[in-house]
PDB file of C-alpha atoms in Angstrom:
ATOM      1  CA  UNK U   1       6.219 -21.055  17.411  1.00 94.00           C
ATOM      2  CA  UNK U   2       9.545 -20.440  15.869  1.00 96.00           C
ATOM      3  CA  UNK U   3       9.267 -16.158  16.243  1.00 97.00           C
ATOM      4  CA  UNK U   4       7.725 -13.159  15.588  1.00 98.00           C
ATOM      5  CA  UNK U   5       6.595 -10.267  13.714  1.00 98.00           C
ATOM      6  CA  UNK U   6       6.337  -7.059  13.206  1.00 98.00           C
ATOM      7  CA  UNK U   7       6.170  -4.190  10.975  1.00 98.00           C
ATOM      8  CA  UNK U   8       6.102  -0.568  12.216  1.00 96.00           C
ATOM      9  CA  UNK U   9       2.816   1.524  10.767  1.00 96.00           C
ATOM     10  CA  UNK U  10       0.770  -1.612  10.624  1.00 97.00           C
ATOM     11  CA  UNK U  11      -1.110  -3.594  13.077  1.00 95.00           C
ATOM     12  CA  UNK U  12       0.992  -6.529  11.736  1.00 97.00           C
ATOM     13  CA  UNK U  13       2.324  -7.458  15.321  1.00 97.00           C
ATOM     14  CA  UNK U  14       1.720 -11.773  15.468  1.00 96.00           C
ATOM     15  CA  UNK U  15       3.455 -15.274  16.173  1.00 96.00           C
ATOM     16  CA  UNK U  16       5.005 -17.291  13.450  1.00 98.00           C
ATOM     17  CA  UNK U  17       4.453 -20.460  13.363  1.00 97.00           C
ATOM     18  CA  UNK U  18       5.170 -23.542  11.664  1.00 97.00           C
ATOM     19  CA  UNK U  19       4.562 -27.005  10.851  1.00 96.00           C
ATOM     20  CA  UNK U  20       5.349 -29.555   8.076  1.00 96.00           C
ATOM     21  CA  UNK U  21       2.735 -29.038   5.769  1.00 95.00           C
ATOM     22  CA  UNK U  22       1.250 -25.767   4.322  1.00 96.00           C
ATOM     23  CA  UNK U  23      -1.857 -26.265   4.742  1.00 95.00           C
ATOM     24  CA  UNK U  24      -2.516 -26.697   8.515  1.00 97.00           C
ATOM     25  CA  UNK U  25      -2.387 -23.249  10.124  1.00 97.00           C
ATOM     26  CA  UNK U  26      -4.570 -21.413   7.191  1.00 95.00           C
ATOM     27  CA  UNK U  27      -7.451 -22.878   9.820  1.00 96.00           C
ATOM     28  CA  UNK U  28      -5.799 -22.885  12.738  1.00 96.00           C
ATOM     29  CA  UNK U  29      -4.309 -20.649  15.715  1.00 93.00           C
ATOM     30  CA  UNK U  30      -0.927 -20.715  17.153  1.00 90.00           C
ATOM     31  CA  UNK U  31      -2.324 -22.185  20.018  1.00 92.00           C
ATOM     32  CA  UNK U  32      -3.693 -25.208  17.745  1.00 92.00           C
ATOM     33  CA  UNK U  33      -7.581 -24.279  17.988  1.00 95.00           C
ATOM     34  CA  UNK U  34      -9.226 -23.970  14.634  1.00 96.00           C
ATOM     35  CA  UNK U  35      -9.496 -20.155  13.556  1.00 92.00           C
ATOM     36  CA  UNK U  36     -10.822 -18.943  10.455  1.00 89.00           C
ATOM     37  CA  UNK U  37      -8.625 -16.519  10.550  1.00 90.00           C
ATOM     38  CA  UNK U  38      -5.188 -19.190  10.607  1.00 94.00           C
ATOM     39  CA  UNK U  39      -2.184 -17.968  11.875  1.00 96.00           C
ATOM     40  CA  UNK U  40       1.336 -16.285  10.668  1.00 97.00           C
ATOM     41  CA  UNK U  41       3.523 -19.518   9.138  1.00 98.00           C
ATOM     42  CA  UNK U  42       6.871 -20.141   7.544  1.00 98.00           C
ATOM     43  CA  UNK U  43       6.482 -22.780   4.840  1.00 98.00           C
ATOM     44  CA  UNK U  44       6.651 -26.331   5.760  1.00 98.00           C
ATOM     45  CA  UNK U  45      10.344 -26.919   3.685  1.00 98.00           C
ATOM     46  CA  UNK U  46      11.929 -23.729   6.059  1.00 98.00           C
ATOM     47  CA  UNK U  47      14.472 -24.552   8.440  1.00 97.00           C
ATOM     48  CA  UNK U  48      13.643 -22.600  12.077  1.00 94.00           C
ATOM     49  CA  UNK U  49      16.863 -21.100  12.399  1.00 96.00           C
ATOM     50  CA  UNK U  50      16.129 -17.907   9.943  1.00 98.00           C
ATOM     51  CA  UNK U  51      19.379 -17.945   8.925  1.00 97.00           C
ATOM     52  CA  UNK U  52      19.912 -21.842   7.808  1.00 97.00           C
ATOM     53  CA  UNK U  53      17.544 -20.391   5.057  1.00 98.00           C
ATOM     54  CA  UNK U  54      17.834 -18.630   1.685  1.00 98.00           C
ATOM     55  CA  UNK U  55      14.397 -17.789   1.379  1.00 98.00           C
ATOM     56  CA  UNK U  56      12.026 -17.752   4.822  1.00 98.00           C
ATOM     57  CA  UNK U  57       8.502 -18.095   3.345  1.00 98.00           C
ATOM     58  CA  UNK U  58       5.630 -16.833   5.597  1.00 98.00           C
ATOM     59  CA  UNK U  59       2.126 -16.750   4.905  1.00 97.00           C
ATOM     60  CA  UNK U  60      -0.758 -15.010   5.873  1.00 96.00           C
ATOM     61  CA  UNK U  61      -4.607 -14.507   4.843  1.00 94.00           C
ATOM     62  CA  UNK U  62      -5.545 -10.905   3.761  1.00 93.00           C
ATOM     63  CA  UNK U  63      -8.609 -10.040   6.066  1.00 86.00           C
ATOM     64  CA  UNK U  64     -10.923  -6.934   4.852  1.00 82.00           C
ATOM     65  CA  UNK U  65     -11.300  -6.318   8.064  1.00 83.00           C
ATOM     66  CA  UNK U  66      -7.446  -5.278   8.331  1.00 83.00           C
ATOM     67  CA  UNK U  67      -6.132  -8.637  10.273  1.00 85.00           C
ATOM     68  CA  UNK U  68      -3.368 -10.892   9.328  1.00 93.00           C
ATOM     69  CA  UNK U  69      -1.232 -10.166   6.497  1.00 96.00           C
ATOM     70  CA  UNK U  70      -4.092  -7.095   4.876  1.00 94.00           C
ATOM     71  CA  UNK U  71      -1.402  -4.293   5.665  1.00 96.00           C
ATOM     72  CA  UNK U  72       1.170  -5.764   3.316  1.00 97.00           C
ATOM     73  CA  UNK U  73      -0.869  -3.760   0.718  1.00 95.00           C
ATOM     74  CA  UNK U  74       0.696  -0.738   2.602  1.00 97.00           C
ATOM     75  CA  UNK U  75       3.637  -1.609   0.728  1.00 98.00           C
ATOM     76  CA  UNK U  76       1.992  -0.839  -2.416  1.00 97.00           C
ATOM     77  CA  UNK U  77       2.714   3.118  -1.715  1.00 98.00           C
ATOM     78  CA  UNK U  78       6.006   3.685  -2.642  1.00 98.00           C
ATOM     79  CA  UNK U  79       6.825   6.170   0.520  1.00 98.00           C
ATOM     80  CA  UNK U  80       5.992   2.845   2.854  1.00 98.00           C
ATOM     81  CA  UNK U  81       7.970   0.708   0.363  1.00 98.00           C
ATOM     82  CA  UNK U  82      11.379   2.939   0.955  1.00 98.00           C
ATOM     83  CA  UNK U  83      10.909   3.581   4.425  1.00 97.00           C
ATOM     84  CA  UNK U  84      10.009   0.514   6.419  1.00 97.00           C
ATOM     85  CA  UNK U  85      11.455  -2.718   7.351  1.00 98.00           C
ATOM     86  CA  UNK U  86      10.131  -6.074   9.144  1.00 98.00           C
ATOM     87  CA  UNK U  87      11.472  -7.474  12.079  1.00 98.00           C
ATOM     88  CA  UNK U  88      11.573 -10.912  13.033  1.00 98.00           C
ATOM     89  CA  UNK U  89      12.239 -11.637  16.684  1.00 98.00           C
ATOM     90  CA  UNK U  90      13.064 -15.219  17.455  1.00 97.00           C
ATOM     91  CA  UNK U  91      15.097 -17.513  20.334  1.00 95.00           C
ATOM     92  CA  UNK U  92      18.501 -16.814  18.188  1.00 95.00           C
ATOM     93  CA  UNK U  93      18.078 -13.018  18.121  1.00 97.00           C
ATOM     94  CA  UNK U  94      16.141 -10.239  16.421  1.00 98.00           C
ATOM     95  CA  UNK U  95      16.383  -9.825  12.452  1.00 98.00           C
ATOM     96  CA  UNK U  96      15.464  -6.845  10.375  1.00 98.00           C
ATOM     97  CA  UNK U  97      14.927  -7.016   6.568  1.00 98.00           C
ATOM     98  CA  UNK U  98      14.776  -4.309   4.353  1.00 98.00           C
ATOM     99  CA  UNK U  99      12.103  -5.045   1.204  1.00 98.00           C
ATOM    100  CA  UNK U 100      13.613  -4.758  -1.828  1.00 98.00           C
ATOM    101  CA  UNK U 101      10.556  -5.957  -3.840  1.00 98.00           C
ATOM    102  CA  UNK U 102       6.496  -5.913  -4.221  1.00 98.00           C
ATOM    103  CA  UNK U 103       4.633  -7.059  -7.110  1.00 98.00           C
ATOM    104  CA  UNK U 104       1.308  -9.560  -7.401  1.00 97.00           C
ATOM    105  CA  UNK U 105       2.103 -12.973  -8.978  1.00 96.00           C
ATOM    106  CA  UNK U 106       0.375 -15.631 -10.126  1.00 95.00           C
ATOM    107  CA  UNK U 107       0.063 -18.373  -7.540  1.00 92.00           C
ATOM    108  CA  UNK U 108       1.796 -20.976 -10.411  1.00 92.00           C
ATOM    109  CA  UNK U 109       5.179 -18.296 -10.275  1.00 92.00           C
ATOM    110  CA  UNK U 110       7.406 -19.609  -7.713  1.00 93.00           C
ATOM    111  CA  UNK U 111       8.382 -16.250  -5.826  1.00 96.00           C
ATOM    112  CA  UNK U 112       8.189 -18.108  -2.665  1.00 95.00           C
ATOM    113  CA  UNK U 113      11.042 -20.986  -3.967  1.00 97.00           C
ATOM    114  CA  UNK U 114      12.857 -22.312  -0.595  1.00 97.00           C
ATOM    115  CA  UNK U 115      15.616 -24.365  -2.552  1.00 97.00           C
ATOM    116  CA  UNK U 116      17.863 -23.433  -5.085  1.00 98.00           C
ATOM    117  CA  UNK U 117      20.267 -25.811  -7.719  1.00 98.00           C
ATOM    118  CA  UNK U 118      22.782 -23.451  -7.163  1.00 98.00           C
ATOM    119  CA  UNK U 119      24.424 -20.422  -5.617  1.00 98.00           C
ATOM    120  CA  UNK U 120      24.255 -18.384  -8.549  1.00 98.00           C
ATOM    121  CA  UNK U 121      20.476 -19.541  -8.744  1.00 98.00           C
ATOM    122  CA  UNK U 122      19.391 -18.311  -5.938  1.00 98.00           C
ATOM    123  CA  UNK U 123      21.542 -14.665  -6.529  1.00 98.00           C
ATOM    124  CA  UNK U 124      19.269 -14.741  -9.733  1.00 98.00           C
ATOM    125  CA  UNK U 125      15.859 -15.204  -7.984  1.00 98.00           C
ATOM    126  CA  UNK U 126      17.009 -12.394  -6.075  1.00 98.00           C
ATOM    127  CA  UNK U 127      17.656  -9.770  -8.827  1.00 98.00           C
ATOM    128  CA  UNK U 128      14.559 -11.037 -10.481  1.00 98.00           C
ATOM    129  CA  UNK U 129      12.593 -10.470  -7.589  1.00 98.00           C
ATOM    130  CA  UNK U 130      13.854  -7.514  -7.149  1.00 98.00           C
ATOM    131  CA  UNK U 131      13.136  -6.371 -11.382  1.00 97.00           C
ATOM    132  CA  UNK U 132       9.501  -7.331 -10.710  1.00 97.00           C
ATOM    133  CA  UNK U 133       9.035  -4.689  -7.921  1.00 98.00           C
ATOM    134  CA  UNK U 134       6.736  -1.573  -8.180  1.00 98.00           C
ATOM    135  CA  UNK U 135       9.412   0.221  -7.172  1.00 98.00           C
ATOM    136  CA  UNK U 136      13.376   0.099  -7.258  1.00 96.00           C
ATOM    137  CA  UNK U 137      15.971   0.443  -4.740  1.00 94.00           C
ATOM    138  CA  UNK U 138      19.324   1.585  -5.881  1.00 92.00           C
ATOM    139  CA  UNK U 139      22.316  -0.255  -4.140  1.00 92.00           C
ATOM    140  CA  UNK U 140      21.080  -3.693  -2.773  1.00 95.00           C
ATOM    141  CA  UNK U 141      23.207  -6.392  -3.767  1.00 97.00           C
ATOM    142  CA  UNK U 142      22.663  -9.911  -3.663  1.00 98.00           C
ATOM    143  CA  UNK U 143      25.456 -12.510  -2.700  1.00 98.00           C
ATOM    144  CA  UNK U 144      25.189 -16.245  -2.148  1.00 98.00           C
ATOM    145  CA  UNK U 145      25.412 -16.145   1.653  1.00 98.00           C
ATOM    146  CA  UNK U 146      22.107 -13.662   1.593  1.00 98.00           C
ATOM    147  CA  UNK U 147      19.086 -15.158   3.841  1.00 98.00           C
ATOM    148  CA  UNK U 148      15.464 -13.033   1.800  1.00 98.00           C
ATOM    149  CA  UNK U 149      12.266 -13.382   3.446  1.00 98.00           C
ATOM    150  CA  UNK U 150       9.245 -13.528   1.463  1.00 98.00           C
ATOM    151  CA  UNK U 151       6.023 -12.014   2.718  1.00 98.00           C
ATOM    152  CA  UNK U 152       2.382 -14.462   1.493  1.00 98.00           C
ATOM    153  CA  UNK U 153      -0.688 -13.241   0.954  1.00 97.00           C
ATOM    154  CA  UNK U 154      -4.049 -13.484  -1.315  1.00 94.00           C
ATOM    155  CA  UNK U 155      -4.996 -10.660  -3.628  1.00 94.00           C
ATOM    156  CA  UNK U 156      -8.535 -10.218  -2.083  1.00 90.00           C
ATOM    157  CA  UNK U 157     -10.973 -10.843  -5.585  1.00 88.00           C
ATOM    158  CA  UNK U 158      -7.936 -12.568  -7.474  1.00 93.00           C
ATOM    159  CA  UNK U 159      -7.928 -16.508  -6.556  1.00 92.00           C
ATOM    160  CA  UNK U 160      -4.776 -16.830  -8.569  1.00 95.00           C
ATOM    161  CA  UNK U 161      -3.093 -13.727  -7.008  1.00 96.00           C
ATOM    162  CA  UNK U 162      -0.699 -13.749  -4.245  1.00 97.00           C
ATOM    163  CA  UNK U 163       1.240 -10.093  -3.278  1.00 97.00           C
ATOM    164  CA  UNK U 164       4.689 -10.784  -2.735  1.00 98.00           C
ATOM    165  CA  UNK U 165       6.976  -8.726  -0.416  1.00 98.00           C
ATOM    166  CA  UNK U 166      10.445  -9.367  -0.447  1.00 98.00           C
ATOM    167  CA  UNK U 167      13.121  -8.701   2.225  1.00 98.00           C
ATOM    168  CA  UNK U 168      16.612  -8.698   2.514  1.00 98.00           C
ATOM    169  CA  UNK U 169      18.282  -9.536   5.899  1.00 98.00           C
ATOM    170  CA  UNK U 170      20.528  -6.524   6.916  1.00 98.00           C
ATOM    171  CA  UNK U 171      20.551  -6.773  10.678  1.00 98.00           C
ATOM    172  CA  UNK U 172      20.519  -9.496  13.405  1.00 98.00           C
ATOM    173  CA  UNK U 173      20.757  -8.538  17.147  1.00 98.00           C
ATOM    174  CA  UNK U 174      21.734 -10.900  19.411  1.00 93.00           C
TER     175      UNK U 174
END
């Protein structure tokens, strides 16, 4: 387990973990027994530390039945869009990002990139992130020290289809 989430007006409220591949908690629980349902996880290629990162990846599945990652669609209303952020609460401290982006993608698009060739690469996945969105934000900037995290999830009827929500870090508390 390497923290936690939340995001006020959802029932988003789980453990994040991860492991070194992508494909072992989509199955599995954080306690390691097989679930249908999988678990919260930061890509495999993530460091832990949120902030040795440029892009923390998590994924989730998008349950009908409202569990997992399903309330990221919330963000698809432009009121919950400008008004709420996602907290991450780990060992090192608790981190709140504000989104700055949400659009659907096709799964070959790499929105959820954890490596970049170069400083001003990464400040350009950012602004093009951010161009995608539904909505706009006026004033957030994007500089080379920036840590984003990237919300997963399926587009339920759209195999191809991932929503993306994108957050920038604007607050640790230690």
């Amino acid at each position: 387990m390497i923290g936690y989430i939340t995001i006020k007006g959802t029932v988003i409220s789980y453990p994040v973990v991860q492991t070194n591949d992508n494909d072992y908690y989509l199955d599995h629980g954080f306690n390691h027994q097989v679930l249908n349902a999988g678990t919260i996880f930061a890509d495999c290629t993530n460091h832990p530390k949120v902030t040795e990162n440029r892009n923390l990846v998590l994924y989730g599945h998008n349950f009908k039945n409202g569990a997992m990652f399903h309330q990221l669609d919330k963000f698809l209303k432009e009121d919950f869009f400008m008004n709420t952020t996602v907290e991450l609460a780990t060992l090192d401290g608790i981190y709140t990002f504000e989104v700055f982006a949400v659009y659907k993608s096709h799964v070959k698009i790499r929105y959820y990139a954890t490596s970049f060739a170069s400083d001003e690469a990464f400040v350009d996945f950012c602004y093009n992130a951010a161009e995608k969105s539904l909505y706009k934000k006026e004033g957030i900037e994007f500089n080379a020290d920036d840590t984003i995290l990237t919300l997963s999830t399926c587009v339920n009827g759209e195999k191809n289809y991932r929503y993306a929500i994108q957050a920038k870090l604007v607050n640790v508390e230690r």
